[in-house]
Amino acid sequence: MTVPPHIRPETPADIDVIRALTQAAFKDAPHSQQTEAAIVDALRGADAMVLSLVAVDPDGGIMGHVVFSPVTIESGEGAWYALGPISVWPQLQRQGIGTALVTDGLRRLEGWGARGCVLVGDPGFYSRFGFESDPRLTYRDVPARLVQRRVLVPPAPAGEIVFHEAFEATG
Ligand SMILES: CC(C)(COP(=O)(O)OP(=O)(O)OC[C@H]1O[C@@H](n2cnc3c(N)ncnc32)[C@H](O)[C@@H]1OP(=O)(O)O)[C@@H](O)C(=O)NCCC(=O)NCCS
């Protein structure tokens, strides 16, 4: 994509499209439990979306979505957040929309004084944003290379990550 998409916070009118988008994006994703749309709804219902951003085309159509929520980490640093779920419509993937959403979200978090961001995901996508795995940082039995963090304000945290309980939502 030559022109980066416009990124803005979600509005109530976006909610149904975000749900359909999330279901479509994860439909064939390896390792997905197909609970991502329920997680997004549960985060919203729990008022745990510190940031929910949509990427829109020039006609206002939603092309992608990302949500950030608070996490706690065993070592006790505050102001750390989780990135995800993140979704781009399958037919619009690999055009830079996901990159624009992550970049914009991290910039907004940094502007608020966030100390960092964690996620579980593919390093092939997230390493370009400065996300790294750290064997001291764990999440259940998820392989260390998939548990990643981007430090905005040192120190780097360590120990077990506790995501918001909305991540247990199943539908
Ligand atoms: C992951 C996702 C949000 C990325 O959005 P996107 O708009 O396709 O990403 P971009 O076009 O900005 O991709 C940037 C780069 O990441 C790569 N990339 C995209 N998805 C990737 C993936 N799942 N694994 C590895 N690399 C990936 C692209 O090849 C591209 O690299 P390039 O520029 O060197 O060609 C999107 O593919 C998606 O919705 N996937 C399905 C849902 C999902 O898996 N969400 C993330 C769970 S961790």
mmCIF file with all atom_site columns, C-alpha atoms and ligand atoms in Angstrom:
data_model
loop_
_atom_site.group_PDB
_atom_site.id
_atom_site.type_symbol
_atom_site.label_atom_id
_atom_site.label_alt_id
_atom_site.label_comp_id
_atom_site.label_asym_id
_atom_site.label_entity_id
_atom_site.label_seq_id
_atom_site.pdbx_PDB_ins_code
_atom_site.Cartn_x
_atom_site.Cartn_y
_atom_site.Cartn_z
_atom_site.occupancy
_atom_site.B_iso_or_equiv
_atom_site.pdbx_formal_charge
_atom_site.auth_seq_id
_atom_site.auth_comp_id
_atom_site.auth_asym_id
_atom_site.auth_atom_id
_atom_site.pdbx_PDB_model_num
ATOM   1   C CA  . MET A 1 1   ? 0.000   0.000   0.000  1.00 0.00 ? 1   MET A CA  1
ATOM   2   C CA  . THR A 1 2   ? 1.528   3.325   -1.024 1.00 0.00 ? 2   THR A CA  1
ATOM   3   C CA  . VAL A 1 3   ? -0.591  5.596   1.177  1.00 0.00 ? 3   VAL A CA  1
ATOM   4   C CA  . PRO A 1 4   ? -0.887  4.445   4.793  1.00 0.00 ? 4   PRO A CA  1
ATOM   5   C CA  . PRO A 1 5   ? -4.510  3.897   5.831  1.00 0.00 ? 5   PRO A CA  1
ATOM   6   C CA  . HIS A 1 6   ? -6.262  6.306   8.144  1.00 0.00 ? 6   HIS A CA  1
ATOM   7   C CA  . ILE A 1 7   ? -6.264  4.944   11.692 1.00 0.00 ? 7   ILE A CA  1
ATOM   8   C CA  . ARG A 1 8   ? -8.886  6.038   14.218 1.00 0.00 ? 8   ARG A CA  1
ATOM   9   C CA  . PRO A 1 9   ? -10.430 4.760   17.480 1.00 0.00 ? 9   PRO A CA  1
ATOM   10  C CA  . GLU A 1 10  ? -13.456 2.493   17.114 1.00 0.00 ? 10  GLU A CA  1
ATOM   11  C CA  . THR A 1 11  ? -16.966 3.895   17.490 1.00 0.00 ? 11  THR A CA  1
ATOM   12  C CA  . PRO A 1 12  ? -20.150 1.996   18.459 1.00 0.00 ? 12  PRO A CA  1
ATOM   13  C CA  . ALA A 1 13  ? -21.131 1.858   14.767 1.00 0.00 ? 13  ALA A CA  1
ATOM   14  C CA  . ASP A 1 14  ? -18.011 -0.234  14.050 1.00 0.00 ? 14  ASP A CA  1
ATOM   15  C CA  . ILE A 1 15  ? -18.720 -3.057  16.496 1.00 0.00 ? 15  ILE A CA  1
ATOM   16  C CA  . ASP A 1 16  ? -20.569 -5.468  14.183 1.00 0.00 ? 16  ASP A CA  1
ATOM   17  C CA  . VAL A 1 17  ? -18.018 -5.016  11.401 1.00 0.00 ? 17  VAL A CA  1
ATOM   18  C CA  . ILE A 1 18  ? -15.128 -5.592  13.823 1.00 0.00 ? 18  ILE A CA  1
ATOM   19  C CA  . ARG A 1 19  ? -16.754 -8.858  14.947 1.00 0.00 ? 19  ARG A CA  1
ATOM   20  C CA  . ALA A 1 20  ? -17.168 -10.083 11.348 1.00 0.00 ? 20  ALA A CA  1
ATOM   21  C CA  . LEU A 1 21  ? -13.665 -8.924  10.440 1.00 0.00 ? 21  LEU A CA  1
ATOM   22  C CA  . THR A 1 22  ? -12.112 -10.752 13.394 1.00 0.00 ? 22  THR A CA  1
ATOM   23  C CA  . GLN A 1 23  ? -13.959 -13.971 12.572 1.00 0.00 ? 23  GLN A CA  1
ATOM   24  C CA  . ALA A 1 24  ? -12.911 -13.772 8.921  1.00 0.00 ? 24  ALA A CA  1
ATOM   25  C CA  . ALA A 1 25  ? -9.266  -12.961 9.653  1.00 0.00 ? 25  ALA A CA  1
ATOM   26  C CA  . PHE A 1 26  ? -8.785  -15.874 12.066 1.00 0.00 ? 26  PHE A CA  1
ATOM   27  C CA  . LYS A 1 27  ? -10.962 -18.386 10.172 1.00 0.00 ? 27  LYS A CA  1
ATOM   28  C CA  . ASP A 1 28  ? -7.998  -20.251 8.703  1.00 0.00 ? 28  ASP A CA  1
ATOM   29  C CA  . ALA A 1 29  ? -5.285  -19.018 11.062 1.00 0.00 ? 29  ALA A CA  1
ATOM   30  C CA  . PRO A 1 30  ? -3.124  -21.836 12.435 1.00 0.00 ? 30  PRO A CA  1
ATOM   31  C CA  . HIS A 1 31  ? -3.343  -22.302 16.223 1.00 0.00 ? 31  HIS A CA  1
ATOM   32  C CA  . SER A 1 32  ? -6.532  -20.194 16.447 1.00 0.00 ? 32  SER A CA  1
ATOM   33  C CA  . GLN A 1 33  ? -9.222  -21.457 18.833 1.00 0.00 ? 33  GLN A CA  1
ATOM   34  C CA  . GLN A 1 34  ? -11.731 -19.281 16.916 1.00 0.00 ? 34  GLN A CA  1
ATOM   35  C CA  . THR A 1 35  ? -12.369 -17.316 20.098 1.00 0.00 ? 35  THR A CA  1
ATOM   36  C CA  . GLU A 1 36  ? -10.791 -14.032 18.999 1.00 0.00 ? 36  GLU A CA  1
ATOM   37  C CA  . ALA A 1 37  ? -14.077 -12.280 18.132 1.00 0.00 ? 37  ALA A CA  1
ATOM   38  C CA  . ALA A 1 38  ? -15.492 -13.296 21.519 1.00 0.00 ? 38  ALA A CA  1
ATOM   39  C CA  . ILE A 1 39  ? -12.350 -11.966 23.197 1.00 0.00 ? 39  ILE A CA  1
ATOM   40  C CA  . VAL A 1 40  ? -12.726 -8.603  21.472 1.00 0.00 ? 40  VAL A CA  1
ATOM   41  C CA  . ASP A 1 41  ? -16.378 -8.402  22.582 1.00 0.00 ? 41  ASP A CA  1
ATOM   42  C CA  . ALA A 1 42  ? -15.463 -9.467  26.128 1.00 0.00 ? 42  ALA A CA  1
ATOM   43  C CA  . LEU A 1 43  ? -12.706 -6.862  26.382 1.00 0.00 ? 43  LEU A CA  1
ATOM   44  C CA  . ARG A 1 44  ? -15.168 -4.208  25.290 1.00 0.00 ? 44  ARG A CA  1
ATOM   45  C CA  . GLY A 1 45  ? -17.830 -5.505  27.681 1.00 0.00 ? 45  GLY A CA  1
ATOM   46  C CA  . ALA A 1 46  ? -15.361 -5.403  30.571 1.00 0.00 ? 46  ALA A CA  1
ATOM   47  C CA  . ASP A 1 47  ? -14.299 -1.863  29.654 1.00 0.00 ? 47  ASP A CA  1
ATOM   48  C CA  . ALA A 1 48  ? -10.791 -3.250  29.257 1.00 0.00 ? 48  ALA A CA  1
ATOM   49  C CA  . MET A 1 49  ? -10.000 -1.814  25.844 1.00 0.00 ? 49  MET A CA  1
ATOM   50  C CA  . VAL A 1 50  ? -7.462  0.855   26.553 1.00 0.00 ? 50  VAL A CA  1
ATOM   51  C CA  . LEU A 1 51  ? -7.210  1.319   22.810 1.00 0.00 ? 51  LEU A CA  1
ATOM   52  C CA  . SER A 1 52  ? -9.284  -0.132  19.969 1.00 0.00 ? 52  SER A CA  1
ATOM   53  C CA  . LEU A 1 53  ? -8.217  1.143   16.564 1.00 0.00 ? 53  LEU A CA  1
ATOM   54  C CA  . VAL A 1 54  ? -9.608  0.624   13.093 1.00 0.00 ? 54  VAL A CA  1
ATOM   55  C CA  . ALA A 1 55  ? -7.863  1.190   9.758  1.00 0.00 ? 55  ALA A CA  1
ATOM   56  C CA  . VAL A 1 56  ? -10.271 2.752   7.275  1.00 0.00 ? 56  VAL A CA  1
ATOM   57  C CA  . ASP A 1 57  ? -10.213 3.207   3.517  1.00 0.00 ? 57  ASP A CA  1
ATOM   58  C CA  . PRO A 1 58  ? -11.006 6.559   1.848  1.00 0.00 ? 58  PRO A CA  1
ATOM   59  C CA  . ASP A 1 59  ? -14.720 5.635   1.767  1.00 0.00 ? 59  ASP A CA  1
ATOM   60  C CA  . GLY A 1 60  ? -14.721 4.895   5.483  1.00 0.00 ? 60  GLY A CA  1
ATOM   61  C CA  . GLY A 1 61  ? -14.763 1.114   5.101  1.00 0.00 ? 61  GLY A CA  1
ATOM   62  C CA  . ILE A 1 62  ? -13.003 -0.780  7.856  1.00 0.00 ? 62  ILE A CA  1
ATOM   63  C CA  . MET A 1 63  ? -9.961  -2.725  6.618  1.00 0.00 ? 63  MET A CA  1
ATOM   64  C CA  . GLY A 1 64  ? -8.395  -3.819  9.894  1.00 0.00 ? 64  GLY A CA  1
ATOM   65  C CA  . HIS A 1 65  ? -8.621  -3.637  13.671 1.00 0.00 ? 65  HIS A CA  1
ATOM   66  C CA  . VAL A 1 66  ? -6.377  -3.939  16.705 1.00 0.00 ? 66  VAL A CA  1
ATOM   67  C CA  . VAL A 1 67  ? -7.060  -3.795  20.437 1.00 0.00 ? 67  VAL A CA  1
ATOM   68  C CA  . PHE A 1 68  ? -4.768  -3.139  23.396 1.00 0.00 ? 68  PHE A CA  1
ATOM   69  C CA  . SER A 1 69  ? -5.628  -4.110  26.979 1.00 0.00 ? 69  SER A CA  1
ATOM   70  C CA  . PRO A 1 70  ? -3.898  -3.988  30.371 1.00 0.00 ? 70  PRO A CA  1
ATOM   71  C CA  . VAL A 1 71  ? -1.729  -6.871  31.558 1.00 0.00 ? 71  VAL A CA  1
ATOM   72  C CA  . THR A 1 72  ? 0.036   -7.625  34.786 1.00 0.00 ? 72  THR A CA  1
ATOM   73  C CA  . ILE A 1 73  ? 3.494   -9.179  34.826 1.00 0.00 ? 73  ILE A CA  1
ATOM   74  C CA  . GLU A 1 74  ? 4.984   -11.063 37.740 1.00 0.00 ? 74  GLU A CA  1
ATOM   75  C CA  . SER A 1 75  ? 7.940   -8.720  38.190 1.00 0.00 ? 75  SER A CA  1
ATOM   76  C CA  . GLY A 1 76  ? 5.485   -5.926  38.966 1.00 0.00 ? 76  GLY A CA  1
ATOM   77  C CA  . GLU A 1 77  ? 6.161   -3.198  36.421 1.00 0.00 ? 77  GLU A CA  1
ATOM   78  C CA  . GLY A 1 78  ? 2.982   -1.190  35.859 1.00 0.00 ? 78  GLY A CA  1
ATOM   79  C CA  . ALA A 1 79  ? 1.638   0.346   32.653 1.00 0.00 ? 79  ALA A CA  1
ATOM   80  C CA  . TRP A 1 80  ? 2.254   -2.689  30.454 1.00 0.00 ? 80  TRP A CA  1
ATOM   81  C CA  . TYR A 1 81  ? -0.307  -3.596  27.800 1.00 0.00 ? 81  TYR A CA  1
ATOM   82  C CA  . ALA A 1 82  ? -1.217  -6.513  25.552 1.00 0.00 ? 82  ALA A CA  1
ATOM   83  C CA  . LEU A 1 83  ? -1.530  -6.150  21.794 1.00 0.00 ? 83  LEU A CA  1
ATOM   84  C CA  . GLY A 1 84  ? -4.261  -8.201  20.161 1.00 0.00 ? 84  GLY A CA  1
ATOM   85  C CA  . PRO A 1 85  ? -6.298  -9.626  18.728 1.00 0.00 ? 85  PRO A CA  1
ATOM   86  C CA  . ILE A 1 86  ? -5.311  -7.890  15.474 1.00 0.00 ? 86  ILE A CA  1
ATOM   87  C CA  . SER A 1 87  ? -7.168  -8.577  12.242 1.00 0.00 ? 87  SER A CA  1
ATOM   88  C CA  . VAL A 1 88  ? -7.078  -7.573  8.595  1.00 0.00 ? 88  VAL A CA  1
ATOM   89  C CA  . TRP A 1 89  ? -9.650  -8.870  6.087  1.00 0.00 ? 89  TRP A CA  1
ATOM   90  C CA  . PRO A 1 90  ? -8.069  -11.860 4.277  1.00 0.00 ? 90  PRO A CA  1
ATOM   91  C CA  . GLN A 1 91  ? -8.302  -10.215 0.852  1.00 0.00 ? 91  GLN A CA  1
ATOM   92  C CA  . LEU A 1 92  ? -6.538  -7.086  2.189  1.00 0.00 ? 92  LEU A CA  1
ATOM   93  C CA  . GLN A 1 93  ? -3.660  -8.782  4.006  1.00 0.00 ? 93  GLN A CA  1
ATOM   94  C CA  . ARG A 1 94  ? -0.017  -8.136  3.110  1.00 0.00 ? 94  ARG A CA  1
ATOM   95  C CA  . GLN A 1 95  ? -0.671  -4.567  1.985  1.00 0.00 ? 95  GLN A CA  1
ATOM   96  C CA  . GLY A 1 96  ? 0.680   -2.827  5.054  1.00 0.00 ? 96  GLY A CA  1
ATOM   97  C CA  . ILE A 1 97  ? -2.576  -2.426  6.997  1.00 0.00 ? 97  ILE A CA  1
ATOM   98  C CA  . GLY A 1 98  ? -1.447  -4.536  9.957  1.00 0.00 ? 98  GLY A CA  1
ATOM   99  C CA  . THR A 1 99  ? 1.822   -2.632  10.052 1.00 0.00 ? 99  THR A CA  1
ATOM   100 C CA  . ALA A 1 100 ? -0.028  0.681   10.139 1.00 0.00 ? 100 ALA A CA  1
ATOM   101 C CA  . LEU A 1 101 ? -2.250  -0.509  13.013 1.00 0.00 ? 101 LEU A CA  1
ATOM   102 C CA  . VAL A 1 102 ? 0.648   -1.763  15.144 1.00 0.00 ? 102 VAL A CA  1
ATOM   103 C CA  . THR A 1 103 ? 2.778   1.308   14.476 1.00 0.00 ? 103 THR A CA  1
ATOM   104 C CA  . ASP A 1 104 ? -0.019  3.731   15.297 1.00 0.00 ? 104 ASP A CA  1
ATOM   105 C CA  . GLY A 1 105 ? -1.059  1.801   18.415 1.00 0.00 ? 105 GLY A CA  1
ATOM   106 C CA  . LEU A 1 106 ? 2.466   1.689   19.823 1.00 0.00 ? 106 LEU A CA  1
ATOM   107 C CA  . ARG A 1 107 ? 2.905   5.404   19.149 1.00 0.00 ? 107 ARG A CA  1
ATOM   108 C CA  . ARG A 1 108 ? -0.297  6.182   21.056 1.00 0.00 ? 108 ARG A CA  1
ATOM   109 C CA  . LEU A 1 109 ? 0.692   3.925   23.957 1.00 0.00 ? 109 LEU A CA  1
ATOM   110 C CA  . GLU A 1 110 ? 4.098   5.558   24.144 1.00 0.00 ? 110 GLU A CA  1
ATOM   111 C CA  . GLY A 1 111 ? 2.459   8.979   24.166 1.00 0.00 ? 111 GLY A CA  1
ATOM   112 C CA  . TRP A 1 112 ? 0.480   7.984   27.249 1.00 0.00 ? 112 TRP A CA  1
ATOM   113 C CA  . GLY A 1 113 ? 3.572   6.895   29.128 1.00 0.00 ? 113 GLY A CA  1
ATOM   114 C CA  . ALA A 1 114 ? 3.098   3.156   28.686 1.00 0.00 ? 114 ALA A CA  1
ATOM   115 C CA  . ARG A 1 115 ? 6.190   1.194   29.672 1.00 0.00 ? 115 ARG A CA  1
ATOM   116 C CA  . GLY A 1 116 ? 5.759   -1.584  27.172 1.00 0.00 ? 116 GLY A CA  1
ATOM   117 C CA  . CYS A 1 117 ? 3.655   -4.034  25.290 1.00 0.00 ? 117 CYS A CA  1
ATOM   118 C CA  . VAL A 1 118 ? 3.439   -7.842  25.203 1.00 0.00 ? 118 VAL A CA  1
ATOM   119 C CA  . LEU A 1 119 ? 1.831   -10.291 22.807 1.00 0.00 ? 119 LEU A CA  1
ATOM   120 C CA  . VAL A 1 120 ? 1.652   -13.904 21.757 1.00 0.00 ? 120 VAL A CA  1
ATOM   121 C CA  . GLY A 1 121 ? 2.291   -14.101 18.040 1.00 0.00 ? 121 GLY A CA  1
ATOM   122 C CA  . ASP A 1 122 ? 4.536   -14.833 15.095 1.00 0.00 ? 122 ASP A CA  1
ATOM   123 C CA  . PRO A 1 123 ? 7.951   -13.122 15.365 1.00 0.00 ? 123 PRO A CA  1
ATOM   124 C CA  . GLY A 1 124 ? 8.018   -13.038 11.550 1.00 0.00 ? 124 GLY A CA  1
ATOM   125 C CA  . PHE A 1 125 ? 5.475   -10.253 11.692 1.00 0.00 ? 125 PHE A CA  1
ATOM   126 C CA  . TYR A 1 126 ? 6.215   -8.551  15.028 1.00 0.00 ? 126 TYR A CA  1
ATOM   127 C CA  . SER A 1 127 ? 10.030  -8.363  15.088 1.00 0.00 ? 127 SER A CA  1
ATOM   128 C CA  . ARG A 1 128 ? 9.934   -5.413  12.662 1.00 0.00 ? 128 ARG A CA  1
ATOM   129 C CA  . PHE A 1 129 ? 8.280   -3.336  15.394 1.00 0.00 ? 129 PHE A CA  1
ATOM   130 C CA  . GLY A 1 130 ? 10.977  -4.110  17.946 1.00 0.00 ? 130 GLY A CA  1
ATOM   131 C CA  . PHE A 1 131 ? 9.170   -6.991  19.638 1.00 0.00 ? 131 PHE A CA  1
ATOM   132 C CA  . GLU A 1 132 ? 11.535  -9.618  21.056 1.00 0.00 ? 132 GLU A CA  1
ATOM   133 C CA  . SER A 1 133 ? 11.126  -12.803 22.998 1.00 0.00 ? 133 SER A CA  1
ATOM   134 C CA  . ASP A 1 134 ? 12.826  -13.128 26.369 1.00 0.00 ? 134 ASP A CA  1
ATOM   135 C CA  . PRO A 1 135 ? 13.102  -16.501 28.098 1.00 0.00 ? 135 PRO A CA  1
ATOM   136 C CA  . ARG A 1 136 ? 12.483  -14.773 31.438 1.00 0.00 ? 136 ARG A CA  1
ATOM   137 C CA  . LEU A 1 137 ? 9.016   -13.725 30.260 1.00 0.00 ? 137 LEU A CA  1
ATOM   138 C CA  . THR A 1 138 ? 6.472   -16.550 30.201 1.00 0.00 ? 138 THR A CA  1
ATOM   139 C CA  . TYR A 1 139 ? 2.854   -17.247 29.394 1.00 0.00 ? 139 TYR A CA  1
ATOM   140 C CA  . ARG A 1 140 ? 1.523   -20.645 30.437 1.00 0.00 ? 140 ARG A CA  1
ATOM   141 C CA  . ASP A 1 141 ? 3.101   -23.309 28.227 1.00 0.00 ? 141 ASP A CA  1
ATOM   142 C CA  . VAL A 1 142 ? 3.369   -21.125 25.119 1.00 0.00 ? 142 VAL A CA  1
ATOM   143 C CA  . PRO A 1 143 ? 6.793   -21.527 23.428 1.00 0.00 ? 143 PRO A CA  1
ATOM   144 C CA  . ALA A 1 144 ? 9.149   -18.696 24.403 1.00 0.00 ? 144 ALA A CA  1
ATOM   145 C CA  . ARG A 1 145 ? 9.683   -17.526 20.823 1.00 0.00 ? 145 ARG A CA  1
ATOM   146 C CA  . LEU A 1 146 ? 5.973   -16.685 20.519 1.00 0.00 ? 146 LEU A CA  1
ATOM   147 C CA  . VAL A 1 147 ? 5.867   -14.661 23.762 1.00 0.00 ? 147 VAL A CA  1
ATOM   148 C CA  . GLN A 1 148 ? 7.204   -11.258 22.827 1.00 0.00 ? 148 GLN A CA  1
ATOM   149 C CA  . ARG A 1 149 ? 7.601   -7.860  24.358 1.00 0.00 ? 149 ARG A CA  1
ATOM   150 C CA  . ARG A 1 150 ? 8.489   -4.379  23.223 1.00 0.00 ? 150 ARG A CA  1
ATOM   151 C CA  . VAL A 1 151 ? 10.064  -2.304  25.981 1.00 0.00 ? 151 VAL A CA  1
ATOM   152 C CA  . LEU A 1 152 ? 9.161   1.394   25.758 1.00 0.00 ? 152 LEU A CA  1
ATOM   153 C CA  . VAL A 1 153 ? 10.543  2.400   29.165 1.00 0.00 ? 153 VAL A CA  1
ATOM   154 C CA  . PRO A 1 154 ? 13.125  0.081   30.784 1.00 0.00 ? 154 PRO A CA  1
ATOM   155 C CA  . PRO A 1 155 ? 13.452  -2.150  32.675 1.00 0.00 ? 155 PRO A CA  1
ATOM   156 C CA  . ALA A 1 156 ? 12.243  -5.204  30.809 1.00 0.00 ? 156 ALA A CA  1
ATOM   157 C CA  . PRO A 1 157 ? 9.735   -7.219  32.839 1.00 0.00 ? 157 PRO A CA  1
ATOM   158 C CA  . ALA A 1 158 ? 10.141  -10.860 33.806 1.00 0.00 ? 158 ALA A CA  1
ATOM   159 C CA  . GLY A 1 159 ? 7.964   -13.711 34.971 1.00 0.00 ? 159 GLY A CA  1
ATOM   160 C CA  . GLU A 1 160 ? 4.480   -14.839 34.082 1.00 0.00 ? 160 GLU A CA  1
ATOM   161 C CA  . ILE A 1 161 ? 2.148   -12.592 32.077 1.00 0.00 ? 161 ILE A CA  1
ATOM   162 C CA  . VAL A 1 162 ? -1.471  -12.377 33.231 1.00 0.00 ? 162 VAL A CA  1
ATOM   163 C CA  . PHE A 1 163 ? -3.751  -11.224 30.453 1.00 0.00 ? 163 PHE A CA  1
ATOM   164 C CA  . HIS A 1 164 ? -7.180  -9.743  31.158 1.00 0.00 ? 164 HIS A CA  1
ATOM   165 C CA  . GLU A 1 165 ? -9.757  -12.419 32.027 1.00 0.00 ? 165 GLU A CA  1
ATOM   166 C CA  . ALA A 1 166 ? -11.633 -11.523 28.826 1.00 0.00 ? 166 ALA A CA  1
ATOM   167 C CA  . PHE A 1 167 ? -9.027  -13.627 26.994 1.00 0.00 ? 167 PHE A CA  1
ATOM   168 C CA  . GLU A 1 168 ? -10.804 -16.686 28.440 1.00 0.00 ? 168 GLU A CA  1
ATOM   169 C CA  . ALA A 1 169 ? -13.984 -15.817 26.505 1.00 0.00 ? 169 ALA A CA  1
ATOM   170 C CA  . THR A 1 170 ? -15.210 -18.538 24.181 1.00 0.00 ? 170 THR A CA  1
ATOM   171 C CA  . GLY A 1 171 ? -18.339 -17.061 22.645 1.00 0.00 ? 171 GLY A CA  1
HETATM 172 C C1  . LIG B 2 .   ? -1.280  -10.718 11.030 1.00 0.00 ? 1   LIG B C1  1
HETATM 173 C C2  . LIG B 2 .   ? -2.017  -9.626  10.252 1.00 0.00 ? 1   LIG B C2  1
HETATM 174 C C3  . LIG B 2 .   ? -2.800  -8.731  11.221 1.00 0.00 ? 1   LIG B C3  1
HETATM 175 C C4  . LIG B 2 .   ? -0.980  -8.794  9.518  1.00 0.00 ? 1   LIG B C4  1
HETATM 176 O O1  . LIG B 2 .   ? -1.648  -7.772  8.820  1.00 0.00 ? 1   LIG B O1  1
HETATM 177 P P1  . LIG B 2 .   ? -1.241  -7.438  7.320  1.00 0.00 ? 1   LIG B P1  1
HETATM 178 O O2  . LIG B 2 .   ? -1.960  -6.197  6.914  1.00 0.00 ? 1   LIG B O2  1
HETATM 179 O O3  . LIG B 2 .   ? -1.416  -8.645  6.493  1.00 0.00 ? 1   LIG B O3  1
HETATM 180 O O4  . LIG B 2 .   ? 0.306   -7.146  7.539  1.00 0.00 ? 1   LIG B O4  1
HETATM 181 P P2  . LIG B 2 .   ? 1.278   -6.267  6.654  1.00 0.00 ? 1   LIG B P2  1
HETATM 182 O O5  . LIG B 2 .   ? 0.812   -6.207  5.242  1.00 0.00 ? 1   LIG B O5  1
HETATM 183 O O6  . LIG B 2 .   ? 1.506   -4.996  7.351  1.00 0.00 ? 1   LIG B O6  1
HETATM 184 O O7  . LIG B 2 .   ? 2.519   -7.255  6.741  1.00 0.00 ? 1   LIG B O7  1
HETATM 185 C C5  . LIG B 2 .   ? 3.743   -6.813  6.984  1.00 0.00 ? 1   LIG B C5  1
HETATM 186 C C6  . LIG B 2 .   ? 4.662   -7.982  6.803  1.00 0.00 ? 1   LIG B C6  1
HETATM 187 O O8  . LIG B 2 .   ? 4.377   -9.048  7.683  1.00 0.00 ? 1   LIG B O8  1
HETATM 188 C C7  . LIG B 2 .   ? 4.332   -10.259 6.944  1.00 0.00 ? 1   LIG B C7  1
HETATM 189 N N1  . LIG B 2 .   ? 3.303   -11.031 7.568  1.00 0.00 ? 1   LIG B N1  1
HETATM 190 C C8  . LIG B 2 .   ? 1.991   -10.772 7.592  1.00 0.00 ? 1   LIG B C8  1
HETATM 191 N N2  . LIG B 2 .   ? 1.345   -11.714 8.300  1.00 0.00 ? 1   LIG B N2  1
HETATM 192 C C9  . LIG B 2 .   ? 2.298   -12.588 8.712  1.00 0.00 ? 1   LIG B C9  1
HETATM 193 C C10 . LIG B 2 .   ? 2.262   -13.772 9.462  1.00 0.00 ? 1   LIG B C10 1
HETATM 194 N N3  . LIG B 2 .   ? 1.120   -14.291 9.950  1.00 0.00 ? 1   LIG B N3  1
HETATM 195 N N4  . LIG B 2 .   ? 3.426   -14.400 9.705  1.00 0.00 ? 1   LIG B N4  1
HETATM 196 C C11 . LIG B 2 .   ? 4.580   -13.907 9.221  1.00 0.00 ? 1   LIG B C11 1
HETATM 197 N N5  . LIG B 2 .   ? 4.671   -12.802 8.497  1.00 0.00 ? 1   LIG B N5  1
HETATM 198 C C12 . LIG B 2 .   ? 3.535   -12.146 8.244  1.00 0.00 ? 1   LIG B C12 1
HETATM 199 C C13 . LIG B 2 .   ? 4.033   -9.887  5.543  1.00 0.00 ? 1   LIG B C13 1
HETATM 200 O O9  . LIG B 2 .   ? 4.620   -10.804 4.656  1.00 0.00 ? 1   LIG B O9  1
HETATM 201 C C14 . LIG B 2 .   ? 4.685   -8.549  5.425  1.00 0.00 ? 1   LIG B C14 1
HETATM 202 O O10 . LIG B 2 .   ? 6.043   -8.716  5.146  1.00 0.00 ? 1   LIG B O10 1
HETATM 203 P P3  . LIG B 2 .   ? 6.734   -8.004  3.933  1.00 0.00 ? 1   LIG B P3  1
HETATM 204 O O11 . LIG B 2 .   ? 6.337   -6.565  4.009  1.00 0.00 ? 1   LIG B O11 1
HETATM 205 O O12 . LIG B 2 .   ? 8.175   -8.262  4.173  1.00 0.00 ? 1   LIG B O12 1
HETATM 206 O O13 . LIG B 2 .   ? 6.156   -8.704  2.753  1.00 0.00 ? 1   LIG B O13 1
HETATM 207 C C15 . LIG B 2 .   ? -2.998  -10.223 9.194  1.00 0.00 ? 1   LIG B C15 1
HETATM 208 O O14 . LIG B 2 .   ? -2.251  -11.015 8.314  1.00 0.00 ? 1   LIG B O14 1
HETATM 209 C C16 . LIG B 2 .   ? -4.125  -11.038 9.780  1.00 0.00 ? 1   LIG B C16 1
HETATM 210 O O15 . LIG B 2 .   ? -5.209  -10.512 10.058 1.00 0.00 ? 1   LIG B O15 1
HETATM 211 N N6  . LIG B 2 .   ? -3.906  -12.346 9.935  1.00 0.00 ? 1   LIG B N6  1
HETATM 212 C C17 . LIG B 2 .   ? -4.927  -13.239 10.429 1.00 0.00 ? 1   LIG B C17 1
HETATM 213 C C18 . LIG B 2 .   ? -5.174  -13.042 11.903 1.00 0.00 ? 1   LIG B C18 1
HETATM 214 C C19 . LIG B 2 .   ? -3.895  -13.192 12.688 1.00 0.00 ? 1   LIG B C19 1
HETATM 215 O O16 . LIG B 2 .   ? -3.151  -14.146 12.516 1.00 0.00 ? 1   LIG B O16 1
HETATM 216 N N7  . LIG B 2 .   ? -3.650  -12.211 13.601 1.00 0.00 ? 1   LIG B N7  1
HETATM 217 C C20 . LIG B 2 .   ? -2.429  -12.154 14.382 1.00 0.00 ? 1   LIG B C20 1
HETATM 218 C C21 . LIG B 2 .   ? -2.313  -13.213 15.399 1.00 0.00 ? 1   LIG B C21 1
HETATM 219 S S1  . LIG B 2 .   ? -0.738  -13.142 16.173 1.00 0.00 ? 1   LIG B S1  1
#
